[in-house]
CSV table of C-alpha atoms in Angstrom, one decimal:
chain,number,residue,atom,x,y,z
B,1,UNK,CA,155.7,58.3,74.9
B,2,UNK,CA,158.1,59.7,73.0
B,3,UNK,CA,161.5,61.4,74.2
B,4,UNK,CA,163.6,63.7,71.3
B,5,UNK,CA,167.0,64.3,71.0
B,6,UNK,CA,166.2,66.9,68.5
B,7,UNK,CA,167.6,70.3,69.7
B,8,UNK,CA,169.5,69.1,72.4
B,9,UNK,CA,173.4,70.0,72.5
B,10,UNK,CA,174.3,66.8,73.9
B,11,UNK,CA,176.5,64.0,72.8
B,12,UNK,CA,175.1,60.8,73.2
B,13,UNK,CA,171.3,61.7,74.4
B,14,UNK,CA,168.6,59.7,73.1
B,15,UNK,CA,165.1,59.4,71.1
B,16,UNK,CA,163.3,57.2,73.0
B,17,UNK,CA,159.8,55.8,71.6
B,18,UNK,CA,158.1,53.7,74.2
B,19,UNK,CA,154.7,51.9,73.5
B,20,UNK,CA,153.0,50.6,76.9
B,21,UNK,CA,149.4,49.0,76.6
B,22,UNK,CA,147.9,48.2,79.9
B,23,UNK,CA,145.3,46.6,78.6
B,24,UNK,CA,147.4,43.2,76.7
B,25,UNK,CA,150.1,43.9,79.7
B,26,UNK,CA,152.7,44.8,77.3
B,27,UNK,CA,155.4,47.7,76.2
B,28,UNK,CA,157.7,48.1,74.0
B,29,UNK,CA,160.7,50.5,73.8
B,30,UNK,CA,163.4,51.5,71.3
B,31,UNK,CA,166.1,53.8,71.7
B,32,UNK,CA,168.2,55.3,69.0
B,33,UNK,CA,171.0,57.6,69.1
B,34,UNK,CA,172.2,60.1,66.3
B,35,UNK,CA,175.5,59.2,66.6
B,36,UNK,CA,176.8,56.1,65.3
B,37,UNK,CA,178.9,54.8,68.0
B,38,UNK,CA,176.1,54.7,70.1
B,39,UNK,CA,174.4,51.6,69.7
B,40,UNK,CA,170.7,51.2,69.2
B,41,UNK,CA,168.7,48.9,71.7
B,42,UNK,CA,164.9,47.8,72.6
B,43,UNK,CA,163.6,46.8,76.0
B,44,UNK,CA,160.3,46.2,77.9
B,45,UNK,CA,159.3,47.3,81.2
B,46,UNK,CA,159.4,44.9,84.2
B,47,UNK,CA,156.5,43.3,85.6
B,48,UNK,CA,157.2,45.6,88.5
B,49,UNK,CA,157.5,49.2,86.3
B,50,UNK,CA,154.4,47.9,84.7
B,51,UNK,CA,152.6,47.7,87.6
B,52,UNK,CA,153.4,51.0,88.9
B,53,UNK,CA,152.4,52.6,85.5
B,54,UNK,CA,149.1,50.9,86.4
B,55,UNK,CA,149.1,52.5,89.4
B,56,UNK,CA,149.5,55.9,88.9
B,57,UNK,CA,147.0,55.6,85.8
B,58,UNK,CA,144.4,54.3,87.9
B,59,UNK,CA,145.0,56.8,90.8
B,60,UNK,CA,145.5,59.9,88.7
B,61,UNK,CA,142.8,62.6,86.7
B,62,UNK,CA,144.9,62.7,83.4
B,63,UNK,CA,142.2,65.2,81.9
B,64,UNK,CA,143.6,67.1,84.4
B,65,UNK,CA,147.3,67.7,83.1
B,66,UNK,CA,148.2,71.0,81.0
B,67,UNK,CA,148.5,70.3,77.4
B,68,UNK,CA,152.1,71.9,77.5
B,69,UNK,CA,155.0,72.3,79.7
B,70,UNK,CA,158.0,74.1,78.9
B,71,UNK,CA,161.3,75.6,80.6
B,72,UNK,CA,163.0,78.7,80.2
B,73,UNK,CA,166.4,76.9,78.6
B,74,UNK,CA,167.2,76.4,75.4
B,75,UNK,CA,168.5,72.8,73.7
B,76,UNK,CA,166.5,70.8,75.9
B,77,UNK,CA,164.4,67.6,75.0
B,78,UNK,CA,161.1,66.9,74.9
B,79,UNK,CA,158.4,64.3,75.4
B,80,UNK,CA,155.4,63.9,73.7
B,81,UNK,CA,153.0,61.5,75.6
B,82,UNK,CA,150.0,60.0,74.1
B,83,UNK,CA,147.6,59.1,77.0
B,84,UNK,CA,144.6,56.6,75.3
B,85,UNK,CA,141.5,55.6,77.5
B,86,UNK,CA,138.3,54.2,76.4
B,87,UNK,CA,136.7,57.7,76.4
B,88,UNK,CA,139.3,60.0,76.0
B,89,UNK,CA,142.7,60.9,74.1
B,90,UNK,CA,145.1,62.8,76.1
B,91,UNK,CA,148.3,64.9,74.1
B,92,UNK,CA,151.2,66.5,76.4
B,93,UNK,CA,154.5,68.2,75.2
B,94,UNK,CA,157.3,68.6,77.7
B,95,UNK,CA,159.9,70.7,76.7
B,96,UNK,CA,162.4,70.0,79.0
B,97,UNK,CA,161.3,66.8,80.7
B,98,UNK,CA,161.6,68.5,83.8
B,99,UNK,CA,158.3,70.4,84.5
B,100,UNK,CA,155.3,68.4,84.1
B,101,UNK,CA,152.8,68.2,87.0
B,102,UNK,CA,152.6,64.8,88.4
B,103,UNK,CA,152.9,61.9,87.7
B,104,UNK,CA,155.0,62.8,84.4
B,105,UNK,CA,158.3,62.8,85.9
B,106,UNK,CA,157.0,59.5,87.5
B,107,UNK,CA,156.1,57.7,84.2
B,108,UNK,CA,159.4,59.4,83.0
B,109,UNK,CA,161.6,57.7,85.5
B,110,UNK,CA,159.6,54.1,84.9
B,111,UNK,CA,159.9,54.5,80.8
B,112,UNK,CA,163.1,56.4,79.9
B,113,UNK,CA,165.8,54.3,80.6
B,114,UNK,CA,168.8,55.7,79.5
């Protein structure tokens, strides 16, 4: 998953990169700021986020989210998530972070941790 800044007219906000494999149980997640006196920092999801990302991937069609969501707004972020299974790769933008179907904002809320 990734979360950018870029566009967005807000001191302070974010890029987020976040790498979660369910597979080896493990995630990884870096956020960097544009401005300097922000600092920098990396963190992993919690035994208990990573389970609920489990959860809604097993529970939830994925082939079944739109390739693009978008909001009327202007300088908003956006999220580009990279879903990988053993058959299929999955690409959604979210411009906006606000209107993907579920379980976007769900994964959002576990990952993005600002």
């Amino acid at each position: 998953m990734d979360l950018s800044n870029f566009g967005v007219e807000s001191a302070g906000f974010p890029n987020i990169k976040a790498i979660i494999n369910l597979k080896n149980d493990t995630s990884y997640c870096r956020v960097t700021y544009d401005d300097p006196k922000f600092k920098d920092r990396t963190y992993r999801l919690s035994e208990k986020d990573m389970d609920s990302v489990r959860h809604l991937v097993d529970r939830y069609d994925f082939k079944s989210l739109k390739a693009k969501y978008t909001v009327l707004e202007t300088d908003q972020p956006t999220s580009t998530n990279i879903f990988y299974f053993e058959d299929s790769t999955i690409k959604v933008e979210d411009y906006g972070v606000t209107e993907g179907d579920f379980p976007l904002k769900e994964l959002y809320h576990l990952v993005y941790k600002f």
